[in-house]
Amino acid sequence: FEYHTDIVTKVIELKNKKLVSCSCDKSIIFYNKDNNEYKKEYSISTNGHNGPVIQTKDNEICYHENNNNSIICFFDLIERKIINKISNISISYYLYDSMLMIPNDLLVITGNNKISIISVNTYNLIRTIDVPDSSYIYSTILLNKNMLLTSDKNKKIKQWKIDGDNLQLIFKK
């Protein structure tokens, strides 16, 4: 399907099996599956290039909007409107794995020498962790409910212990 007019930065499948794509063309498109084919249901225009995107709740997504500053937007899928915005969060722009949900309804966002932790229930930034010896943190993966791995531009992999709403560095290579 060819609905975007610029680079598509992320496509995700929602829990309800619909698709969402975001792009540098300042749009996010939502798709329904019809006879084994995805068709555009609706789209929204944003104020900047978009990506990445993640589903944070059953009826909510979160996406990054870059408009000369980083804005994290929470969007209600039922009401089709923005619920909340958080400004100035460092994020690894365009990267697939720079947003990750971890236990306790927390959203981890990785960026330039930083990891930000946001509560998706209150839409508050809980903390930002400075990551020494790191450049852009490109990839984040949840190993299990207590462990997280990150990789960065400097070819370093770090293992983190999830401790409530905090991360503790336990290993780097």
Short mmCIF file of C-alpha atoms in Angstrom, two decimals:
data_model
loop_
_atom_site.label_atom_id
_atom_site.label_comp_id
_atom_site.label_asym_id
_atom_site.label_seq_id
_atom_site.Cartn_x
_atom_site.Cartn_y
_atom_site.Cartn_z
CA PHE A 1 0.00 0.00 0.00
CA GLU A 2 1.31 3.40 -0.93
CA TYR A 3 -0.24 6.08 1.25
CA HIS A 4 2.82 7.88 2.63
CA THR A 5 4.77 10.39 0.55
CA ASP A 6 8.09 10.13 2.43
CA ILE A 7 10.15 7.59 4.39
CA VAL A 8 8.06 5.23 6.53
CA THR A 9 9.85 5.08 9.87
CA LYS A 10 7.81 2.41 11.64
CA VAL A 11 4.91 0.02 11.11
CA ILE A 12 3.35 -1.80 14.06
CA GLU A 13 0.51 -4.23 14.54
CA LEU A 14 -1.87 -3.28 17.33
CA LYS A 15 -3.41 -5.78 19.76
CA ASN A 16 -6.66 -5.55 17.77
CA LYS A 17 -4.73 -6.63 14.63
CA LYS A 18 -4.96 -3.22 12.95
CA LEU A 19 -1.78 -1.62 11.60
CA VAL A 20 -0.30 1.81 12.22
CA SER A 21 2.46 3.43 10.15
CA CYS A 22 4.29 6.68 10.73
CA SER A 23 6.42 8.67 8.36
CA CYS A 24 8.62 11.67 7.69
CA ASP A 25 5.70 13.08 5.69
CA LYS A 26 4.14 14.30 8.97
CA SER A 27 1.37 11.71 8.95
CA ILE A 28 0.32 8.63 10.86
CA ILE A 29 -1.94 6.17 9.05
CA PHE A 30 -4.26 3.59 10.60
CA TYR A 31 -5.29 0.48 8.64
CA ASN A 32 -8.05 -2.13 8.89
CA LYS A 33 -7.77 -5.63 7.56
CA ASP A 34 -10.42 -6.33 4.93
CA ASN A 35 -10.46 -9.70 3.11
CA ASN A 36 -6.83 -10.40 4.03
CA GLU A 37 -5.77 -6.98 2.76
CA TYR A 38 -4.92 -3.89 4.80
CA LYS A 39 -6.74 -0.74 3.76
CA LYS A 40 -6.42 2.78 5.06
CA GLU A 41 -9.05 3.54 7.69
CA TYR A 42 -7.94 7.08 8.60
CA SER A 43 -4.86 9.23 9.04
CA ILE A 44 -3.75 12.10 11.22
CA SER A 45 -1.49 15.01 10.38
CA THR A 46 1.21 15.95 12.84
CA ASN A 47 3.51 18.92 13.36
CA GLY A 48 6.71 17.09 12.51
CA HIS A 49 8.38 13.97 11.20
CA ASN A 50 7.15 10.89 13.05
CA GLY A 51 8.71 7.75 14.40
CA PRO A 52 8.96 5.54 16.24
CA VAL A 53 5.49 4.50 17.45
CA ILE A 54 4.42 1.98 20.13
CA GLN A 55 1.17 0.77 21.62
CA THR A 56 1.14 1.75 25.29
CA LYS A 57 -2.40 0.67 26.27
CA ASP A 58 -5.20 -1.24 24.56
CA ASN A 59 -6.64 1.96 23.10
CA GLU A 60 -3.56 4.16 22.98
CA ILE A 61 -0.37 4.63 21.03
CA CYS A 62 2.64 6.80 21.72
CA TYR A 63 4.72 8.32 18.96
CA HIS A 64 7.67 10.64 18.54
CA GLU A 65 7.10 13.90 16.70
CA ASN A 66 10.22 15.81 15.65
CA ASN A 67 9.59 19.48 14.98
CA ASN A 68 13.01 20.95 15.84
CA ASN A 69 12.48 19.56 19.33
CA SER A 70 11.43 16.12 20.46
CA ILE A 71 7.82 15.68 21.52
CA ILE A 72 6.34 12.42 22.73
CA CYS A 73 2.61 12.26 21.91
CA PHE A 74 0.02 9.94 23.44
CA PHE A 75 -2.92 9.33 21.08
CA ASP A 76 -6.33 7.84 21.98
CA LEU A 77 -7.35 5.29 19.31
CA ILE A 78 -11.06 5.45 20.14
CA GLU A 79 -11.51 9.21 20.39
CA ARG A 80 -8.86 9.79 17.71
CA LYS A 81 -7.19 12.64 19.54
CA ILE A 82 -3.99 13.46 21.35
CA ILE A 83 -4.28 12.85 25.09
CA ASN A 84 -0.98 14.30 26.21
CA LYS A 85 2.39 15.57 25.01
CA ILE A 86 5.77 15.55 26.71
CA SER A 87 8.53 17.83 25.38
CA ASN A 88 12.30 17.62 25.24
CA ILE A 89 12.76 13.87 25.60
CA SER A 90 15.97 12.65 23.98
CA ILE A 91 15.06 9.90 21.51
CA SER A 92 16.93 7.89 18.91
CA TYR A 93 15.09 9.38 15.98
CA TYR A 94 13.70 7.00 13.32
CA LEU A 95 14.89 3.91 15.13
CA TYR A 96 12.61 0.94 15.50
CA ASP A 97 13.53 -0.10 19.01
CA SER A 98 13.99 3.19 20.85
CA MET A 99 10.64 2.92 22.69
CA LEU A 100 9.80 -0.06 24.85
CA MET A 101 7.12 -0.90 27.40
CA ILE A 102 8.43 -2.48 30.60
CA PRO A 103 6.59 -3.77 33.69
CA ASN A 104 4.52 -1.40 35.85
CA ASP A 105 3.15 0.45 32.78
CA LEU A 106 6.42 2.25 32.18
CA LEU A 107 7.67 3.45 28.82
CA VAL A 108 11.44 3.45 28.25
CA ILE A 109 12.70 5.87 25.62
CA THR A 110 16.33 5.82 24.53
CA GLY A 111 18.24 8.68 22.99
CA ASN A 112 21.52 10.57 23.00
CA ASN A 113 23.37 9.34 26.12
CA LYS A 114 20.03 9.10 27.93
CA ILE A 115 17.26 6.74 28.91
CA SER A 116 13.95 8.34 29.90
CA ILE A 117 11.28 6.52 31.90
CA ILE A 118 7.68 7.72 31.55
CA SER A 119 4.57 6.52 33.38
CA VAL A 120 1.88 5.81 30.78
CA ASN A 121 -0.76 6.06 33.52
CA THR A 122 0.10 9.62 34.60
CA TYR A 123 1.96 10.76 31.45
CA ASN A 124 4.78 12.03 33.65
CA LEU A 125 8.49 11.78 33.10
CA ILE A 126 9.67 9.75 36.09
CA ARG A 127 13.38 10.09 35.49
CA THR A 128 16.09 10.49 32.92
CA ILE A 129 19.19 8.37 33.33
CA ASP A 130 22.45 9.66 31.87
CA VAL A 131 24.38 6.80 30.28
CA PRO A 132 28.13 7.41 30.42
CA ASP A 133 30.37 6.10 27.59
CA SER A 134 27.46 6.06 25.26
CA SER A 135 26.36 7.80 22.17
CA TYR A 136 22.92 7.37 20.68
CA ILE A 137 21.28 4.32 22.21
CA TYR A 138 19.79 2.63 19.19
CA SER A 139 18.20 -0.58 20.34
CA THR A 140 16.38 -1.69 23.46
CA ILE A 141 15.06 -5.16 24.21
CA LEU A 142 13.32 -6.61 27.24
CA LEU A 143 15.04 -9.88 28.17
CA ASN A 144 12.56 -10.77 30.90
CA LYS A 145 10.45 -8.83 33.39
CA ASN A 146 13.59 -7.78 35.29
CA MET A 147 16.26 -7.28 32.61
CA LEU A 148 16.77 -4.90 29.71
CA LEU A 149 19.53 -4.71 27.08
CA THR A 150 20.58 -1.59 25.18
CA SER A 151 23.02 -1.15 22.32
CA ASP A 152 24.54 2.10 21.19
CA LYS A 153 26.39 3.84 18.38
CA ASN A 154 29.72 3.13 20.12
CA LYS A 155 29.12 -0.63 19.66
CA LYS A 156 28.46 -1.14 23.36
CA ILE A 157 25.85 -3.45 24.82
CA LYS A 158 24.63 -2.74 28.31
CA GLN A 159 22.48 -4.88 30.57
CA TRP A 160 20.13 -3.16 33.00
CA LYS A 161 18.21 -4.46 35.99
CA ILE A 162 14.66 -3.11 36.23
CA ASP A 163 14.15 -2.10 39.84
CA GLY A 164 10.64 -0.67 40.26
CA ASP A 165 10.67 2.55 38.24
CA ASN A 166 14.45 2.69 38.00
CA LEU A 167 17.16 1.00 35.91
CA GLN A 168 20.49 -0.11 37.34
CA LEU A 169 23.43 -0.80 35.04
CA ILE A 170 24.76 -4.28 35.83
CA PHE A 171 26.92 -5.16 32.82
CA LYS A 172 28.50 -3.49 29.84
CA LYS A 173 30.67 -4.83 27.07
#
